[in-house]
Short mmCIF file of C-alpha atoms in Angstrom, two decimals:
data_model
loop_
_atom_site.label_atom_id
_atom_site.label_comp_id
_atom_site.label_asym_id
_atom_site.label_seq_id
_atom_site.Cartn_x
_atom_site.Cartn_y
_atom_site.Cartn_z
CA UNK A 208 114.26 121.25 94.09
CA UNK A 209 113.78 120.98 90.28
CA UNK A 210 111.45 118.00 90.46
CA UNK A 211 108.95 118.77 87.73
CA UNK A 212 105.40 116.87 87.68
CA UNK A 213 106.33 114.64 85.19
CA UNK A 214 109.10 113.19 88.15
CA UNK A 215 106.45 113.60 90.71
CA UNK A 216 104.01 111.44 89.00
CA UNK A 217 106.28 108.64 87.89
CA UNK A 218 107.88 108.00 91.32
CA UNK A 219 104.25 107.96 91.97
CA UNK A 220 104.41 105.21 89.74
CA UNK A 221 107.76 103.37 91.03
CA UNK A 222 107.25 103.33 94.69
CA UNK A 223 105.45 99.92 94.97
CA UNK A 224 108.76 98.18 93.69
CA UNK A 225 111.43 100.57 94.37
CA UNK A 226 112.69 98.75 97.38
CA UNK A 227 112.51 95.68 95.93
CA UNK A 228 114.21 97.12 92.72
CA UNK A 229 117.42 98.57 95.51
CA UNK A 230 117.31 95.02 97.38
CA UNK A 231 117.97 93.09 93.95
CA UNK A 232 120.70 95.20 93.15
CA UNK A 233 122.11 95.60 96.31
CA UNK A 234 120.85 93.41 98.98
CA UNK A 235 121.22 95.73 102.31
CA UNK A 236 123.77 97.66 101.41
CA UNK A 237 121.98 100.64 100.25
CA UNK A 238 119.95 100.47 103.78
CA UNK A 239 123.61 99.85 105.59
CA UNK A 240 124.92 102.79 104.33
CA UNK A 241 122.01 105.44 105.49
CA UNK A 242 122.58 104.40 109.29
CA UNK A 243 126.47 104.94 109.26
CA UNK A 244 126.74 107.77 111.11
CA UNK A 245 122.73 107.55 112.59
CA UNK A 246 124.17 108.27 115.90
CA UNK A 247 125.84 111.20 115.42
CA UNK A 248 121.88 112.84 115.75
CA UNK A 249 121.37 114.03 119.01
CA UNK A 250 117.97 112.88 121.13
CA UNK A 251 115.43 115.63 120.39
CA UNK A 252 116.61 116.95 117.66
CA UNK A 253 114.70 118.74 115.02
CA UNK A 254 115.33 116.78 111.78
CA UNK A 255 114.45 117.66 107.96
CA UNK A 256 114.48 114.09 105.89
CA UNK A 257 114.17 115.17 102.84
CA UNK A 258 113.23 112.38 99.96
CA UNK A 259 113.09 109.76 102.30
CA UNK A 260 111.15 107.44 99.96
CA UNK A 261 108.96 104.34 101.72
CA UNK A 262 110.35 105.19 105.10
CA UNK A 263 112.99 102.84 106.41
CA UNK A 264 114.95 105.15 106.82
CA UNK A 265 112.20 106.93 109.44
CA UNK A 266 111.67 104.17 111.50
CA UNK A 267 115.34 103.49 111.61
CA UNK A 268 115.60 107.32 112.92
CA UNK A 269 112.40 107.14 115.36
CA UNK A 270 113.32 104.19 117.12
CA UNK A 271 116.60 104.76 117.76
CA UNK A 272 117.41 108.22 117.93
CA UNK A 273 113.97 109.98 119.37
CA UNK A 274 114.02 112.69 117.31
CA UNK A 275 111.72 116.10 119.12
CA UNK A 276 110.10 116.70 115.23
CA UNK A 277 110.62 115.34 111.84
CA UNK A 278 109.34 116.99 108.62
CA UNK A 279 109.12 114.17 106.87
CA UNK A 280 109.58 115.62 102.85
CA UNK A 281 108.77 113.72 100.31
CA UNK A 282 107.60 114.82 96.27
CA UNK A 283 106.22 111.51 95.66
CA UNK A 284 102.01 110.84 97.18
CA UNK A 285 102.95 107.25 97.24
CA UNK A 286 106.01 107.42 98.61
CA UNK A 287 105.05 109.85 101.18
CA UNK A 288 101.97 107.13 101.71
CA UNK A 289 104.20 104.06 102.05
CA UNK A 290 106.15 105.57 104.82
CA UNK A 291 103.18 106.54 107.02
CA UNK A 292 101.79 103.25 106.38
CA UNK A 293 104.76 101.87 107.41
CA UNK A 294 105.63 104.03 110.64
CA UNK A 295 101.48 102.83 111.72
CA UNK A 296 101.85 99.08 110.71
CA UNK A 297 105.17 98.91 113.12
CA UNK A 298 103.63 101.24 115.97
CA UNK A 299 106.74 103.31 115.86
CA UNK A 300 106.22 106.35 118.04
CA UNK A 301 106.89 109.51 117.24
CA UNK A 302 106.17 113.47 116.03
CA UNK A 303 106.27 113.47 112.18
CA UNK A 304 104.76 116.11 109.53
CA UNK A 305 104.19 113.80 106.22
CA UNK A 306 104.40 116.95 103.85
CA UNK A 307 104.29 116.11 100.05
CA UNK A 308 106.21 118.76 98.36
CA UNK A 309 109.41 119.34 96.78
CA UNK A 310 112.47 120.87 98.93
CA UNK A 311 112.06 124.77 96.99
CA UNK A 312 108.91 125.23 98.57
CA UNK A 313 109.86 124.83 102.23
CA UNK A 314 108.99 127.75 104.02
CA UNK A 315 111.51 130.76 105.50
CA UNK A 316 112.80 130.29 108.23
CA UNK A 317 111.90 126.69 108.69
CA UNK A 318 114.84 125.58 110.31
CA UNK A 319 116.05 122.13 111.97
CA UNK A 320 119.25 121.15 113.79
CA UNK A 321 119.72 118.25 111.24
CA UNK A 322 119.34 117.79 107.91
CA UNK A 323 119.47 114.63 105.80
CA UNK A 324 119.31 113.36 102.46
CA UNK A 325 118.88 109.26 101.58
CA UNK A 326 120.45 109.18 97.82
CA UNK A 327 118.63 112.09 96.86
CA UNK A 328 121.62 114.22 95.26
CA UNK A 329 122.82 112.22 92.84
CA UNK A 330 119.25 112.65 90.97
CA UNK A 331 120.05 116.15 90.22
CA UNK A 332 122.41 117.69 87.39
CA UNK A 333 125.31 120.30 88.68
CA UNK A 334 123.65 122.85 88.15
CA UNK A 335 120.14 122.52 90.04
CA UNK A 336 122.16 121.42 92.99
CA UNK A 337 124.39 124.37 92.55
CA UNK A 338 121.53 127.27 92.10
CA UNK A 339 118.82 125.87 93.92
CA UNK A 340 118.74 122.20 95.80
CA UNK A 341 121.75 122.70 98.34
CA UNK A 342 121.79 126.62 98.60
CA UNK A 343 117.58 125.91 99.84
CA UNK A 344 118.83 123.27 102.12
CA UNK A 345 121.63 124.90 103.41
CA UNK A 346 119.33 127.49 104.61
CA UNK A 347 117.16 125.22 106.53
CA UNK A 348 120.14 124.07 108.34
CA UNK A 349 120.34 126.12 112.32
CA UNK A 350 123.71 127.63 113.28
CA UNK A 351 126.01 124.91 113.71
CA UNK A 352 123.53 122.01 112.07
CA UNK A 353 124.39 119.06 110.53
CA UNK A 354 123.68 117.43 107.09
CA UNK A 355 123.80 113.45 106.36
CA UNK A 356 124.23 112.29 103.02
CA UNK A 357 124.47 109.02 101.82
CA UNK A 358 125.04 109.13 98.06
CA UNK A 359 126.48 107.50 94.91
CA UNK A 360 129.47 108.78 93.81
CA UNK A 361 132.05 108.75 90.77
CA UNK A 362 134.29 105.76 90.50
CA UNK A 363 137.52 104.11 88.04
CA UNK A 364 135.67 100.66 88.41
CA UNK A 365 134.67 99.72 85.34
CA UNK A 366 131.87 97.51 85.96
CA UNK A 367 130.88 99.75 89.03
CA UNK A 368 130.40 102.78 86.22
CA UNK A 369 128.40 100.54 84.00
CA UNK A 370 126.05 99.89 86.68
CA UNK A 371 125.81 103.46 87.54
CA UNK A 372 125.17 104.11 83.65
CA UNK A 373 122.71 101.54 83.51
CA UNK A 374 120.94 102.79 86.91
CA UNK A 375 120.77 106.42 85.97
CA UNK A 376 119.06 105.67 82.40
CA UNK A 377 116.56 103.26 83.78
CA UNK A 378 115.35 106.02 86.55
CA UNK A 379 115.47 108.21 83.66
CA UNK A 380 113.23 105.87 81.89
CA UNK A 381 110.94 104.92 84.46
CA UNK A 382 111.33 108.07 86.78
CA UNK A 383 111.95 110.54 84.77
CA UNK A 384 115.24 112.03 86.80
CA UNK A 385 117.33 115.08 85.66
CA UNK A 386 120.28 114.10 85.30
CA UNK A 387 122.57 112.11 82.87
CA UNK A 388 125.40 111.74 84.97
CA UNK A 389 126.58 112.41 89.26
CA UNK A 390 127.09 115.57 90.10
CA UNK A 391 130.08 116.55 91.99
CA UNK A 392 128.01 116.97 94.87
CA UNK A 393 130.85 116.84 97.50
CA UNK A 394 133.00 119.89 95.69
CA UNK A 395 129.52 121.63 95.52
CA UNK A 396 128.63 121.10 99.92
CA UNK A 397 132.06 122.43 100.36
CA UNK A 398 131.33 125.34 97.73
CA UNK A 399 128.25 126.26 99.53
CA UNK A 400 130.06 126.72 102.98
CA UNK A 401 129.85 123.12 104.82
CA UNK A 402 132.52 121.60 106.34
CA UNK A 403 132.91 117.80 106.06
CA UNK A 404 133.34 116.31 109.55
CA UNK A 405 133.01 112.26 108.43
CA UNK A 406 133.33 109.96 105.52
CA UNK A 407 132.70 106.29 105.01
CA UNK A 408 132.99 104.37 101.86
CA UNK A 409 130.09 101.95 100.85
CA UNK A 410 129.10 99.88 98.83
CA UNK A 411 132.64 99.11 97.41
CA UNK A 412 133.00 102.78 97.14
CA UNK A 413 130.48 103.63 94.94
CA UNK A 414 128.59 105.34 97.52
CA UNK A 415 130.21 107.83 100.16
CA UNK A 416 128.17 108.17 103.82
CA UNK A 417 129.63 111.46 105.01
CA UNK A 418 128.47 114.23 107.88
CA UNK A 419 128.58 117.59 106.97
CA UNK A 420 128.60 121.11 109.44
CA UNK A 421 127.30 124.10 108.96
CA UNK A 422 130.06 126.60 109.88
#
């Protein structure tokens, strides 16, 4: 996936305040936008959440969706912690592997009928997401799977591209990210053989919620 230790180790670092860091900023919107198109996940469906940070986002999916498995992926040990201690402290049922790791190192094979990444893309420059991120995540995607993304995007608003400046150099600072700009990650799903099936604006359009099909 391209995360290096030195990213590892600092989200480490972050994930005490990183929700209250997105609420600050953006109040529920950021939460909002992950659940747009929640229901489009079938019950029992074998689901791949894939940097799912302090796990919102897991209970949102458990309780409402009763997912059969969820690999649970996460690079960050505290992160990864959070959202177990979190799915325990709510007594949210359900089957979930907590694996820390990074999304190159998932195994062969290791398919799921839905796949589905929380802001994860945009921390990537073009060209990881290109050579290595999507093509390894397209290929954990079964015949006819789907892929949520919520994600920031690029945008003409002036004061919405300073914040998105000022966001990506303080993760850089403090989490040590990749990139130094957003990827055309959209162009690169539709490069790598998806087809997009849904989009929703969020967030005044700085962030697209879209579902994406394996053809």
């Amino acid at each position: 996936m391209g995360k290096t230790t030195r990213f590892i180790s600092t989200f480490d670092w972050i994930a005490p305040v990183y929700d209250l860091l997105a609420s600050v900023v953006f109040g529920r919107k950021l939460q909002q936008a992950q659940v747009v198109f929640l229901t489009d996940i079938p019950p029992k469906a074998s689901v791949l959440l894939a940097g799912g940070g302090t796990g919102w986002l897991l209970e949102q999916l458990l309780m409402k969706r009763n997912p059969k498995r969820v690999l649970y992926l996460e690079a960050s040990v505290r992160m990864v912690a959070l959202a177990s201690q979190r799915i325990i402290q709510k007594a949210v049922l359900g089957t979930v592997e907590y694996r820390v790791d990074t999304i190159m190192h998932l195994p062969n094979g290791d398919q799921f009928d839905i796949v589905i990444t929380p802001f994860l893309l945009d921390l990537f420059p073009e060209e990881t997401l290109q050579s290595s991120l999507i093509p390894q995540l397209r290929n954990s995607l079964k015949p006819n799977g789907i892929w949520l993304v919520a994600d920031f995007i690029g945008t003409d608003v002036w004061w919405q591209k300073t914040l998105l400046w000022a966001m990506i150099r303080f993760f850089r600072l403090t989490a040590g990210i990749e990139t130094t700009q957003l990827a055309d990650w959209q162009r690169l799903l539709a490069e790598a053989g998806l087809s997009l099936q849904k989009r929703q604006p969020c967030v005044g359009g700085m962030v697209s919620t879209e579902v994406w099909h394996l053809k």
